[in-house]
mmCIF file of N, CA and C in Angstrom:
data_model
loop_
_atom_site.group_PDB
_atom_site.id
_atom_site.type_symbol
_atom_site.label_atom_id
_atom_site.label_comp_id
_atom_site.label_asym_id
_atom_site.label_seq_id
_atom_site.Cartn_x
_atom_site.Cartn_y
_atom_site.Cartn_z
ATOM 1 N N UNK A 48 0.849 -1.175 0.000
ATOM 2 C CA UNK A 48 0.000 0.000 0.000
ATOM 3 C C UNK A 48 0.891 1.234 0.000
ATOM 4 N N UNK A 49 0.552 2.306 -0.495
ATOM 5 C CA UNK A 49 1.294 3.556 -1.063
ATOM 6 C C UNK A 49 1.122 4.632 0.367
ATOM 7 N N UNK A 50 1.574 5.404 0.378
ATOM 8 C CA UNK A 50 1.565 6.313 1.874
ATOM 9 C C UNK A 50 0.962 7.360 0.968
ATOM 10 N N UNK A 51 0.132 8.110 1.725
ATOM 11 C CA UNK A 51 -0.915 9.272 0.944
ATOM 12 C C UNK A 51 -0.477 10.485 2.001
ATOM 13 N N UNK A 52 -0.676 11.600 1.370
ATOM 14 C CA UNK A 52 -0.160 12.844 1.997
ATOM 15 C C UNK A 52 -1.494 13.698 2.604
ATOM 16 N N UNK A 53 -2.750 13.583 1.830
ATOM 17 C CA UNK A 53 -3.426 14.457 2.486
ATOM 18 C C UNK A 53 -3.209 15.586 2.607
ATOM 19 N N UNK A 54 -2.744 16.587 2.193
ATOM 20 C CA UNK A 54 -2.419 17.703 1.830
ATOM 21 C C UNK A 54 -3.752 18.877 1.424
ATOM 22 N N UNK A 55 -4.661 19.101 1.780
ATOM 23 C CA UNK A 55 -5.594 20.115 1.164
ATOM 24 C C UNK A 55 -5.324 20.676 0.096
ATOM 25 N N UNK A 56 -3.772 21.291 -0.314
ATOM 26 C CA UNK A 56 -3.243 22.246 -1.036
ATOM 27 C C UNK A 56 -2.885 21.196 -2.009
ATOM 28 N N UNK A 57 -2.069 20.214 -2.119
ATOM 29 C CA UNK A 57 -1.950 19.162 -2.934
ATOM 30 C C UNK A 57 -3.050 18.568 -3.425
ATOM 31 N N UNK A 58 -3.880 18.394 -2.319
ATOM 32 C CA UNK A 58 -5.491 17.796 -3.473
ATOM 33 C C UNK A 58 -6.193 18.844 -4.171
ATOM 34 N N UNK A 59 -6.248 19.757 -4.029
ATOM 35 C CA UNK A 59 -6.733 20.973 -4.668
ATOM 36 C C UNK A 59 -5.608 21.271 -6.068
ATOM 37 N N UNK A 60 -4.620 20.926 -5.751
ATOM 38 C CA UNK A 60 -3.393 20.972 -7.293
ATOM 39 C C UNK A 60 -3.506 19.569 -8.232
ATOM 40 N N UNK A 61 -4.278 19.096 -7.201
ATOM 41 C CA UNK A 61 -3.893 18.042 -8.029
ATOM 42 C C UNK A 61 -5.080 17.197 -8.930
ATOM 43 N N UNK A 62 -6.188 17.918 -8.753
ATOM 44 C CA UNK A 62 -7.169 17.843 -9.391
ATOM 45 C C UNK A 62 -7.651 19.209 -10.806
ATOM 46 N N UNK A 63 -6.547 20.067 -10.839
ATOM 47 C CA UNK A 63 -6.307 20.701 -12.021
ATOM 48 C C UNK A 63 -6.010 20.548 -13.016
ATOM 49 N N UNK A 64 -6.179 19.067 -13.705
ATOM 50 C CA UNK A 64 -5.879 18.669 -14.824
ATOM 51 C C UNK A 64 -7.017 18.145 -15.402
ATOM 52 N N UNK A 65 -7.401 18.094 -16.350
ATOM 53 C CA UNK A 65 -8.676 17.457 -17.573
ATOM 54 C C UNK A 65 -8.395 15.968 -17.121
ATOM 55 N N UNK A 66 -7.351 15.326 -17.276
ATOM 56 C CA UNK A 66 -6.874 13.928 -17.182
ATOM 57 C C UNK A 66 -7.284 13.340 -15.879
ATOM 58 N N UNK A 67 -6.435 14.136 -14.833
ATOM 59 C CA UNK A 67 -6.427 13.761 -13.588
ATOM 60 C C UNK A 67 -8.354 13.601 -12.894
ATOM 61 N N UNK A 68 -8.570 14.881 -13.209
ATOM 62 C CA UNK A 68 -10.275 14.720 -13.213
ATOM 63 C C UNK A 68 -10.863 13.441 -13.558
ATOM 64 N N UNK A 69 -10.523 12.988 -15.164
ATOM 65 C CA UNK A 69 -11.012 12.164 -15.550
ATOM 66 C C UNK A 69 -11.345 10.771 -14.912
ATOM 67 N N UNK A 70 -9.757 10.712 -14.356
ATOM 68 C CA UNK A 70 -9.389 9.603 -13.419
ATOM 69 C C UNK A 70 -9.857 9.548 -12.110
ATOM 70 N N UNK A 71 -10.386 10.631 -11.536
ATOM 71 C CA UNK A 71 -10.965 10.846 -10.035
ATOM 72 C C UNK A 71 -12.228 10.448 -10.802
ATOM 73 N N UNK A 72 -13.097 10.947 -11.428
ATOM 74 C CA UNK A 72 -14.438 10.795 -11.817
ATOM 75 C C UNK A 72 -14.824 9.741 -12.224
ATOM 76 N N UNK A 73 -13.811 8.707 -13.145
ATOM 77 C CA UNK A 73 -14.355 7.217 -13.539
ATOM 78 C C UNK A 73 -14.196 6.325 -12.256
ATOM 79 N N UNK A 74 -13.656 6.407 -11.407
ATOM 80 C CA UNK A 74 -13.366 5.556 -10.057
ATOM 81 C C UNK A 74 -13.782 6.066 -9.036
ATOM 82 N N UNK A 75 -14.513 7.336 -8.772
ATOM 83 C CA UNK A 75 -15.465 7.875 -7.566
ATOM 84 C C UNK A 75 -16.827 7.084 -8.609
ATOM 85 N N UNK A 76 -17.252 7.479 -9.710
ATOM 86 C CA UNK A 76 -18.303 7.027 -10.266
ATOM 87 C C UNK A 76 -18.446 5.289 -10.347
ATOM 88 N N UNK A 77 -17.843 5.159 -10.605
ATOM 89 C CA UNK A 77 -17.637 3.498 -10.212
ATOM 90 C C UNK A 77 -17.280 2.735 -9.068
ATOM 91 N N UNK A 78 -17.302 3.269 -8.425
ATOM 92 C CA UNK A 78 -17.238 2.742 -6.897
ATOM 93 C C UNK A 78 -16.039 1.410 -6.337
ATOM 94 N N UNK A 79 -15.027 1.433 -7.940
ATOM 95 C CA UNK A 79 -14.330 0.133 -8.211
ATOM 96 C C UNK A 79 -12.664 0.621 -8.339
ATOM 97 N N UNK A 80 -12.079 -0.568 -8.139
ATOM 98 C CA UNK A 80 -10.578 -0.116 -8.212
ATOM 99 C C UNK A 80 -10.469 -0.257 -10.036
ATOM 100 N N UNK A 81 -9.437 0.086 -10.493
ATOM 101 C CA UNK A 81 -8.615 -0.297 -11.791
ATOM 102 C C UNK A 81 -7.042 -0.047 -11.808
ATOM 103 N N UNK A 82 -6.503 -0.991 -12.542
ATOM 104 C CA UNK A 82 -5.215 -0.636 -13.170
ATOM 105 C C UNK A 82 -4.899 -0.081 -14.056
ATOM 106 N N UNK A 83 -3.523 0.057 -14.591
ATOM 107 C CA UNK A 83 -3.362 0.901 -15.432
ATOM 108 C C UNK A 83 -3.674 0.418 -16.797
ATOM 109 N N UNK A 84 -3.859 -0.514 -17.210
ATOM 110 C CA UNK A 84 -4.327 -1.047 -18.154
ATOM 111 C C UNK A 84 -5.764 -1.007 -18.862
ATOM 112 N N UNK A 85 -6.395 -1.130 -17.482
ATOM 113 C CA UNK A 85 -8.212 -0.588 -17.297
ATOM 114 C C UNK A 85 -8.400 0.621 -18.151
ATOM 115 N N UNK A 86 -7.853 1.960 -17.037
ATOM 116 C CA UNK A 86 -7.567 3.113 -17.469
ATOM 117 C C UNK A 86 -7.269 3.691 -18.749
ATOM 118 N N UNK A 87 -6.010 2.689 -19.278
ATOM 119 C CA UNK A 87 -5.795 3.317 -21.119
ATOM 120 C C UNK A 87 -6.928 2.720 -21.446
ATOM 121 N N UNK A 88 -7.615 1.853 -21.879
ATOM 122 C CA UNK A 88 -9.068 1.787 -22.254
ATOM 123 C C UNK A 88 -9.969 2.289 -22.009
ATOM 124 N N UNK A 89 -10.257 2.843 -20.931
ATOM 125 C CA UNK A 89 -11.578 3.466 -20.846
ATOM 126 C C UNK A 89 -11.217 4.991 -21.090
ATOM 127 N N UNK A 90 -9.912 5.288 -20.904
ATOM 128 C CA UNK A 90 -9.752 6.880 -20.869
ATOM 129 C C UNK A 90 -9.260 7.064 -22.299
ATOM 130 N N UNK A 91 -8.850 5.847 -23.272
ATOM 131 C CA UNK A 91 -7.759 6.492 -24.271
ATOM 132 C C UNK A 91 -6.787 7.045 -23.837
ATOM 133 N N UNK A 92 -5.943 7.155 -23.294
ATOM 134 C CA UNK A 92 -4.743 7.791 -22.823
ATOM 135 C C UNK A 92 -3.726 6.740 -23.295
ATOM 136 N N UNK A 93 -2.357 7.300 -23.407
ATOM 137 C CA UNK A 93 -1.480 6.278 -23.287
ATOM 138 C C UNK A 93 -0.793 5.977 -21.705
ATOM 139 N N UNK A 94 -0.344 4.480 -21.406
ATOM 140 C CA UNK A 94 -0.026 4.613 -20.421
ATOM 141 C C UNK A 94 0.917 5.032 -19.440
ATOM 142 N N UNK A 95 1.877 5.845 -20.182
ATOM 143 C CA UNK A 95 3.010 6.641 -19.809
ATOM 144 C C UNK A 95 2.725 8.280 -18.752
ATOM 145 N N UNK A 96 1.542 8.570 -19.784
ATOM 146 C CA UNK A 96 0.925 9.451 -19.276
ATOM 147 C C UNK A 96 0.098 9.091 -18.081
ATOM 148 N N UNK A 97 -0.737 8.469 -18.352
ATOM 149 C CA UNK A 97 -1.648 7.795 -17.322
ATOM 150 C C UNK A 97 -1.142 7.145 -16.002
ATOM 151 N N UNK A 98 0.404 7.252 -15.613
ATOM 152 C CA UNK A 98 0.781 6.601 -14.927
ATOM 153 C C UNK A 98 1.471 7.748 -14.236
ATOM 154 N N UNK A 99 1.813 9.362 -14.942
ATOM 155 C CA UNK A 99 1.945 10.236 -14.492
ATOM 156 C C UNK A 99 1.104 10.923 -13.138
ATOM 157 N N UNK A 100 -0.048 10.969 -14.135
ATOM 158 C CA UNK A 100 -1.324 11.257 -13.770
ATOM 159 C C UNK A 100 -1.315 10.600 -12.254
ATOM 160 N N UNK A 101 -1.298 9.055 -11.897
ATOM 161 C CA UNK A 101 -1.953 8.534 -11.364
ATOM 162 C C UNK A 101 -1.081 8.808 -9.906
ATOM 163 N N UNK A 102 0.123 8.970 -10.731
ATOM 164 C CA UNK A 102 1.549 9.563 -9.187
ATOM 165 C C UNK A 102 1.055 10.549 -8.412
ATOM 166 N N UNK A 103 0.667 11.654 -9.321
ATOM 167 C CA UNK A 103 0.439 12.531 -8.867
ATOM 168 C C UNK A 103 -1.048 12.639 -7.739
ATOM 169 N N UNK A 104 -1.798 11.597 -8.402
ATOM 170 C CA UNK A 104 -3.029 11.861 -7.413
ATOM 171 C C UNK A 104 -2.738 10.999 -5.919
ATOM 172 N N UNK A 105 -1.984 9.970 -6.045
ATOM 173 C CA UNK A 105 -1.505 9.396 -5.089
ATOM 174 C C UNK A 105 -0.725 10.119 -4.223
ATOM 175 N N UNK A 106 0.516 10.931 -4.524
ATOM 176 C CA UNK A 106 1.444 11.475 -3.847
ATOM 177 C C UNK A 106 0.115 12.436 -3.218
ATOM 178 N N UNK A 107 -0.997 12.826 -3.582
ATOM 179 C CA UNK A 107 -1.954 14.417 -3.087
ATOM 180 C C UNK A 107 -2.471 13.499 -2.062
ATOM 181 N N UNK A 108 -2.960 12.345 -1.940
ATOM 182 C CA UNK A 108 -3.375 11.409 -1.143
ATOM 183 C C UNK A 108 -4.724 11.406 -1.641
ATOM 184 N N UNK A 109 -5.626 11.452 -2.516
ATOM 185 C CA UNK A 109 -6.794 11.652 -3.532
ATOM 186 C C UNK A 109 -7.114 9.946 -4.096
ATOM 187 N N UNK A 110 -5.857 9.261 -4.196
ATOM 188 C CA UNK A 110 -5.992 7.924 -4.287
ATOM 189 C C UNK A 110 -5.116 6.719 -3.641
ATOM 190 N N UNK A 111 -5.657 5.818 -3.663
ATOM 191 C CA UNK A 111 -4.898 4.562 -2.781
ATOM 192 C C UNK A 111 -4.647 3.553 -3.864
ATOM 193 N N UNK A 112 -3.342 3.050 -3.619
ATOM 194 C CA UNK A 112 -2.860 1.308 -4.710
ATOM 195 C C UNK A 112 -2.658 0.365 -3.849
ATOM 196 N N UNK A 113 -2.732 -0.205 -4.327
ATOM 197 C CA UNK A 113 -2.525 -1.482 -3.827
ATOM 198 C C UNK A 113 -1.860 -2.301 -4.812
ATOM 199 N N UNK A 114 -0.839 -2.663 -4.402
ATOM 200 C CA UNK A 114 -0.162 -4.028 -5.981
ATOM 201 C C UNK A 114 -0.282 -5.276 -5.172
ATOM 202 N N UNK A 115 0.058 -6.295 -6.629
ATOM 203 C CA UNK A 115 -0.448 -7.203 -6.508
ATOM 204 C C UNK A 115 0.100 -8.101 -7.614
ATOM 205 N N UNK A 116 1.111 -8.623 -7.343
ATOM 206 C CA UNK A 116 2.010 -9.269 -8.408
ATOM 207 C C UNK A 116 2.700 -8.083 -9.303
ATOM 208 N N UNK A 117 2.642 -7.760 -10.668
ATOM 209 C CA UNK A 117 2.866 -6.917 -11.646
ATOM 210 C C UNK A 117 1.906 -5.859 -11.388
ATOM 211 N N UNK A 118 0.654 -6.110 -10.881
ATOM 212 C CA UNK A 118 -0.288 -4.962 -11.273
ATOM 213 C C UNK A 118 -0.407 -4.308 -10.042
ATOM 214 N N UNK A 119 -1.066 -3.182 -10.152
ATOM 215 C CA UNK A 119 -1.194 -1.870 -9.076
ATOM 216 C C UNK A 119 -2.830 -2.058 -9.374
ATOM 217 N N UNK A 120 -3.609 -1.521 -8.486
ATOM 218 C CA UNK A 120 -4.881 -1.428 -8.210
ATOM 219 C C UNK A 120 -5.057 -0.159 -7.885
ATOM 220 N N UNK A 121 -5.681 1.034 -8.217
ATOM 221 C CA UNK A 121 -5.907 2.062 -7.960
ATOM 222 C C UNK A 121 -7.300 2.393 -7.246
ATOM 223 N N UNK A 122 -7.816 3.017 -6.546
ATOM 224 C CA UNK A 122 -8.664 3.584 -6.240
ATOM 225 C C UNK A 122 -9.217 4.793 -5.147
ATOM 226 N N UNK A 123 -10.052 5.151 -4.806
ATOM 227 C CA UNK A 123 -10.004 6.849 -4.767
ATOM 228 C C UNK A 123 -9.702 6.321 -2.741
ATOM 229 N N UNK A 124 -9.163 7.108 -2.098
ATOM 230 C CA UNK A 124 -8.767 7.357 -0.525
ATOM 231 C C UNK A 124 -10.177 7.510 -0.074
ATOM 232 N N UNK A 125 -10.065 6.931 1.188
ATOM 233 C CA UNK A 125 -11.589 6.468 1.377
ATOM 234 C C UNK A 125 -11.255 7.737 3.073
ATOM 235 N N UNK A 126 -9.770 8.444 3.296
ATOM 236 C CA UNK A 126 -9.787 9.506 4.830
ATOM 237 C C UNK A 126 -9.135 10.435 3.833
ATOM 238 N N UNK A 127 -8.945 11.053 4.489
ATOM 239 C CA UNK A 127 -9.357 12.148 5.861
ATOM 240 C C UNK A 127 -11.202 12.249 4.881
ATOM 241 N N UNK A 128 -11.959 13.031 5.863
ATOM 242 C CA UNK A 128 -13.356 13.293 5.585
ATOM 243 C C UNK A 128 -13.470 14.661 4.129
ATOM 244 N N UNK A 129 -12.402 15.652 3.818
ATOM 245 C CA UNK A 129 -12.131 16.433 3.142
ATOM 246 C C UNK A 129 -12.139 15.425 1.675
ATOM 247 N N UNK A 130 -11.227 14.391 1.886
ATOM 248 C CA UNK A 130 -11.161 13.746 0.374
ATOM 249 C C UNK A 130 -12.564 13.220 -0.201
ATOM 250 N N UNK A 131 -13.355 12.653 1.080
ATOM 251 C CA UNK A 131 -15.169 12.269 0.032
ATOM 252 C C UNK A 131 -15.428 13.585 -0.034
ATOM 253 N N UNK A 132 -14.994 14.177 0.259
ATOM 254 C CA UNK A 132 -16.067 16.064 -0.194
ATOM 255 C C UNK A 132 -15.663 16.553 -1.580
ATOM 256 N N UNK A 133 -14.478 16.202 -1.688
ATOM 257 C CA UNK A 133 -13.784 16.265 -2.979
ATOM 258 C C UNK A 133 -14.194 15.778 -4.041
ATOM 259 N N UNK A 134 -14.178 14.371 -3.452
ATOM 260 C CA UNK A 134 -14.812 13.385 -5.073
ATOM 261 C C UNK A 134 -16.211 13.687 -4.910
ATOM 262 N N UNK A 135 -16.919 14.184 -3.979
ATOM 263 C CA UNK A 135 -18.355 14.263 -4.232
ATOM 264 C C UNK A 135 -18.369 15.137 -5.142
ATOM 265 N N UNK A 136 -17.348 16.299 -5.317
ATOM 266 C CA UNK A 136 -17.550 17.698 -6.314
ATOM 267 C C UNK A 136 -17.230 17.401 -7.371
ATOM 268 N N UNK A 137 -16.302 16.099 -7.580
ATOM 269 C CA UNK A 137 -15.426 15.689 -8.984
ATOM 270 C C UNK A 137 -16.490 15.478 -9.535
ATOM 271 N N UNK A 138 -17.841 14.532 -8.827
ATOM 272 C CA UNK A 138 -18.498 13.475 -9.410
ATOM 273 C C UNK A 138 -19.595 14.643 -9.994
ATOM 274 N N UNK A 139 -19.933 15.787 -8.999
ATOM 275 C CA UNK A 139 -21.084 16.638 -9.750
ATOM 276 C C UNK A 139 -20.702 17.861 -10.838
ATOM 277 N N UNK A 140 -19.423 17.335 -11.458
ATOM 278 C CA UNK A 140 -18.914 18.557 -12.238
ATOM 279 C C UNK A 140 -19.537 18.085 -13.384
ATOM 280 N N UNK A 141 -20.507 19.413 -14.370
ATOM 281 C CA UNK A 141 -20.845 19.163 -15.398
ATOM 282 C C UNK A 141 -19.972 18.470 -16.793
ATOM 283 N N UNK A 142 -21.188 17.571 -17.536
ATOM 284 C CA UNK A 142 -20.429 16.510 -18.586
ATOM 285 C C UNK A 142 -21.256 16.959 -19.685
ATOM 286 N N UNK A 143 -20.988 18.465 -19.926
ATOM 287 C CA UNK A 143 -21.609 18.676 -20.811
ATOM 288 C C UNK A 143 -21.146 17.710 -22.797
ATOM 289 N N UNK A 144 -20.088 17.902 -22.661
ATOM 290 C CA UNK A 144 -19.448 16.846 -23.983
ATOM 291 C C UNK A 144 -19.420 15.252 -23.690
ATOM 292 N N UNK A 145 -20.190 14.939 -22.957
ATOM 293 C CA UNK A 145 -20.170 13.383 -22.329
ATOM 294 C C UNK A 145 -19.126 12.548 -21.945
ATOM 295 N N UNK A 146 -17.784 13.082 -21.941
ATOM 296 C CA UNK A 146 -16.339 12.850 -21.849
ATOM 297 C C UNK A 146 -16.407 11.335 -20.743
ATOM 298 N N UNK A 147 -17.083 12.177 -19.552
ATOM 299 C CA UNK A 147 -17.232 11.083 -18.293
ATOM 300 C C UNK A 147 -17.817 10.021 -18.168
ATOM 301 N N UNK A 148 -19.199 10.197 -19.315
ATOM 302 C CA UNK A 148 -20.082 9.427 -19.628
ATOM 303 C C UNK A 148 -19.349 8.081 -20.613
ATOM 304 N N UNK A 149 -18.859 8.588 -21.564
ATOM 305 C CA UNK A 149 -18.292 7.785 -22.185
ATOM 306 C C UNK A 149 -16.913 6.989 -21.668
ATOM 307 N N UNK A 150 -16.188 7.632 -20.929
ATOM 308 C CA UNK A 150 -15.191 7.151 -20.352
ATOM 309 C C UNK A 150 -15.833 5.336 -19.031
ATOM 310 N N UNK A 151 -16.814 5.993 -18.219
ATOM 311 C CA UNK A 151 -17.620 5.064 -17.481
ATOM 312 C C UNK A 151 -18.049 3.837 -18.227
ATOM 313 N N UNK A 152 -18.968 4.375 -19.392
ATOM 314 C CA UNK A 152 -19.333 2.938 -20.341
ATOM 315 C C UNK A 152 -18.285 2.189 -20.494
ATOM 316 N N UNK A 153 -17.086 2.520 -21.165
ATOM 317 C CA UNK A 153 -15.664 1.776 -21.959
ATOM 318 C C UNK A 153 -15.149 1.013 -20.690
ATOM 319 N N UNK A 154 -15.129 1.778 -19.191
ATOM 320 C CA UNK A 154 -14.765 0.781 -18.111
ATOM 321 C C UNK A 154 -15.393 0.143 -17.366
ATOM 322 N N UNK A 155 -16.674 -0.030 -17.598
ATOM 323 C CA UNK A 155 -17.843 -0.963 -17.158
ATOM 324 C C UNK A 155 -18.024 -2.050 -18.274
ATOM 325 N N UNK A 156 -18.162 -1.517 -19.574
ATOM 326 C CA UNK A 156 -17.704 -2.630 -20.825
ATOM 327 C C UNK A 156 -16.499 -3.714 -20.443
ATOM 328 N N UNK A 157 -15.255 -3.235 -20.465
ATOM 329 C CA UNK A 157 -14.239 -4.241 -19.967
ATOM 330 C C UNK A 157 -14.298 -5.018 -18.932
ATOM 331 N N UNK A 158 -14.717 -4.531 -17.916
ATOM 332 C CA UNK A 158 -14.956 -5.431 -16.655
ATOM 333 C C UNK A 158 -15.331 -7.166 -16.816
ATOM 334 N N UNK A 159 -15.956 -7.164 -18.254
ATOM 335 C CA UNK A 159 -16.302 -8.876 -17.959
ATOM 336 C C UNK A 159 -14.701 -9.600 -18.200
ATOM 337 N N UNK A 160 -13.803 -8.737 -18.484
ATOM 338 C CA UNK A 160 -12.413 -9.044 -19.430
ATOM 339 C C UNK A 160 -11.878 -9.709 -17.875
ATOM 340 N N UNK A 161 -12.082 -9.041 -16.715
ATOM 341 C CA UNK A 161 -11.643 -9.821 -14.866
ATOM 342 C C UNK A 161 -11.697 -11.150 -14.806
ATOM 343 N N UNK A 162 -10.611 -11.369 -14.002
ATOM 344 C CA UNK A 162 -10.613 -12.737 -13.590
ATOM 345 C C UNK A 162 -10.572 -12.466 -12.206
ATOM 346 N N UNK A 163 -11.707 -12.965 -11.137
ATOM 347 C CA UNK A 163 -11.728 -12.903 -10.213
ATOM 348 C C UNK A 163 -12.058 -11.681 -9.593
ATOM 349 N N UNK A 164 -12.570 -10.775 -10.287
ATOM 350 C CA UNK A 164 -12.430 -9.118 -10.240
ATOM 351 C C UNK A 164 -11.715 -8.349 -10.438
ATOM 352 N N UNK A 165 -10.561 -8.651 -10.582
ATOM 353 C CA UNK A 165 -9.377 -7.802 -10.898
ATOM 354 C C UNK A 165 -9.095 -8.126 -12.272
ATOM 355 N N UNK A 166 -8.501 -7.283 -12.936
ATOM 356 C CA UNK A 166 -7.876 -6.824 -14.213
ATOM 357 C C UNK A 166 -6.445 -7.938 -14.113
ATOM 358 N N UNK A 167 -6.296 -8.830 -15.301
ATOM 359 C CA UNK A 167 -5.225 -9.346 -14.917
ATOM 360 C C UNK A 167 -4.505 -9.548 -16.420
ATOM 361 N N UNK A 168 -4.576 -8.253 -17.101
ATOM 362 C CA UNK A 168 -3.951 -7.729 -18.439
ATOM 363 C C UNK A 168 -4.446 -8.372 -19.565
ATOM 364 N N UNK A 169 -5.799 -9.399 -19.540
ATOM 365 C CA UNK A 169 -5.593 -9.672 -20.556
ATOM 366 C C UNK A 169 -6.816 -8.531 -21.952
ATOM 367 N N UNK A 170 -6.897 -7.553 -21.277
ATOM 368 C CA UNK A 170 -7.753 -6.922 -22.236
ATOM 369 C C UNK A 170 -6.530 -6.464 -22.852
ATOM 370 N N UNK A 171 -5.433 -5.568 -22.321
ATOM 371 C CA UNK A 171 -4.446 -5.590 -23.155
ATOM 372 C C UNK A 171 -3.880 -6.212 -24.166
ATOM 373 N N UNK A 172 -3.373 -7.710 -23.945
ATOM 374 C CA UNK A 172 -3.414 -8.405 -24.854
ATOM 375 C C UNK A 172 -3.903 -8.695 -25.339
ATOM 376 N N UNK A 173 -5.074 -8.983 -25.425
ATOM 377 C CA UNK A 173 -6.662 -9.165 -26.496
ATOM 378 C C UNK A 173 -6.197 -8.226 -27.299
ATOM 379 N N UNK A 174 -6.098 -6.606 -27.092
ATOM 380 C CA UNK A 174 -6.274 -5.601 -28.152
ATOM 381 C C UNK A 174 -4.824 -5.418 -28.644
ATOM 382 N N UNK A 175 -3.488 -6.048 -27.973
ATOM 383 C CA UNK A 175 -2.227 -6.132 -28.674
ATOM 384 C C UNK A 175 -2.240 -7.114 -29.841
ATOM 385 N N UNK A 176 -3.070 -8.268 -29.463
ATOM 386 C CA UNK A 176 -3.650 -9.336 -30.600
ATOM 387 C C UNK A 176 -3.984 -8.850 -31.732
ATOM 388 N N UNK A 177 -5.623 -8.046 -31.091
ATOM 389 C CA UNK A 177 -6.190 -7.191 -32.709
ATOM 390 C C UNK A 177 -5.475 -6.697 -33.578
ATOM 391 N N UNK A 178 -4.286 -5.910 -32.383
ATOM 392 C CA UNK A 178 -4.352 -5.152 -33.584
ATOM 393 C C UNK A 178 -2.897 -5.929 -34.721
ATOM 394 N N UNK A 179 -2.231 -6.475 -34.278
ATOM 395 C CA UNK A 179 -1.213 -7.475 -34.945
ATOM 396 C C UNK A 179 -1.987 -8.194 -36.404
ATOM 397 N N UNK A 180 -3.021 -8.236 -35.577
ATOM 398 C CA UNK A 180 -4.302 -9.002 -36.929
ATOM 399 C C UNK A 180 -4.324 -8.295 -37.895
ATOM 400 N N UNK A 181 -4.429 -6.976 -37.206
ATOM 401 C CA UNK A 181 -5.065 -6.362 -38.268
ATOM 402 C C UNK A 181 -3.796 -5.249 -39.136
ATOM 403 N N UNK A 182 -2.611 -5.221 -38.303
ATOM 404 C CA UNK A 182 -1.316 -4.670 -39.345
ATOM 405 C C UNK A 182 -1.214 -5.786 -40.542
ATOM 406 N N UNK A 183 -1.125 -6.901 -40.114
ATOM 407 C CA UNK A 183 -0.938 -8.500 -40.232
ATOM 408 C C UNK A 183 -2.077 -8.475 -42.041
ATOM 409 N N UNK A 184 -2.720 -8.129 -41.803
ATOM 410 C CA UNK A 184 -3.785 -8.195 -42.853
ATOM 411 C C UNK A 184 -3.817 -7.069 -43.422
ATOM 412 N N UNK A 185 -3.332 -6.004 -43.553
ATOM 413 C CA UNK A 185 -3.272 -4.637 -44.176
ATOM 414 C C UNK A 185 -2.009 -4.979 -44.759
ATOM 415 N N UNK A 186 -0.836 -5.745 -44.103
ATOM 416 C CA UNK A 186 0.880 -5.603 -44.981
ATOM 417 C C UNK A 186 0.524 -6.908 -46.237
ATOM 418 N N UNK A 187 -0.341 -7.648 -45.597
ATOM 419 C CA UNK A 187 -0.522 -9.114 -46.478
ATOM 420 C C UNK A 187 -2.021 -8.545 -47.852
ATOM 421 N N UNK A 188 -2.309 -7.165 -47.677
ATOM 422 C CA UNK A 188 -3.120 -6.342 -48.663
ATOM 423 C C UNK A 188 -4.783 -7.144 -48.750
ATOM 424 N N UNK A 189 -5.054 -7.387 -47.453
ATOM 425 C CA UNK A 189 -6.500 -7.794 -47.098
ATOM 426 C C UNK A 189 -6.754 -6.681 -46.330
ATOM 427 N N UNK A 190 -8.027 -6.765 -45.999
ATOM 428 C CA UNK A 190 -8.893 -5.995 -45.225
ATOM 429 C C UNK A 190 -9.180 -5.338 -44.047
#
């Protein structure tokens, strides 16, 4: 488990990003952990970035990991009483372009991809598969 700072001033910085939002809002709205793997799917992001992102909300203390072999488990800090006041505001920030909406579907979609509940990479590889298929069949001048 990761040590969280709790910082007022750090959670307030650290929810100034489009991204970082994104990531507080699909996992306060979902009530569920994810990895980083989850995340580039439902957010589109790559995971370089997304792993930026995810430091940063951790180091603010805004989220908790947990690993677990290779994988990290993310999800939103359940203390101090300031952090649910927080995600309660993440969760009522207008979606006027459906950004959040759509982000939620794509990580409620994957979820049947769990083994045991947890994410255990293979949606990744499923879609490292596809897409091999499908370079695979564009260089070989099919479809």
């Amino acid at each position: 488990m990761y040590i969280n700072n709790h910082e007022p001033i750090a959670c307030c910085r650290a929810l100034g990003d489009i991204t970082r939002l994104r990531i507080m809002r699909l996992l306060a709205t979902s009530g569920d952990e994810a990895c980083l793997c989850e995340l580039e799917k439902s957010l589109q992001e790559p995971g370089y970035k997304l792993s930026r992102h995810l430091k940063i909300l951790r180091d603010a203390g805004l989220l908790e990991a947990e690993k677990e072999g290779r994988w990290v488990y993310h999800r939103v800090a359940t203390a101090p009483d300031f952090v649910s006041r927080l995600t309660d505001f993440v969760i009522a920030l207008p979606d006027a372009e459906g950004t959040y909406e759509t982000d939620l579907a794509r990580f409620e979609g994957g979820k049947a991809c769990r083994v045991g509940g947890r994410c255990r990479g293979e949606r990744k590889e499923a879609g490292e598969q596809e897409e091999a298929a499908r370079t695979s069949a564009v260089a070989s001048g099919g479809s």
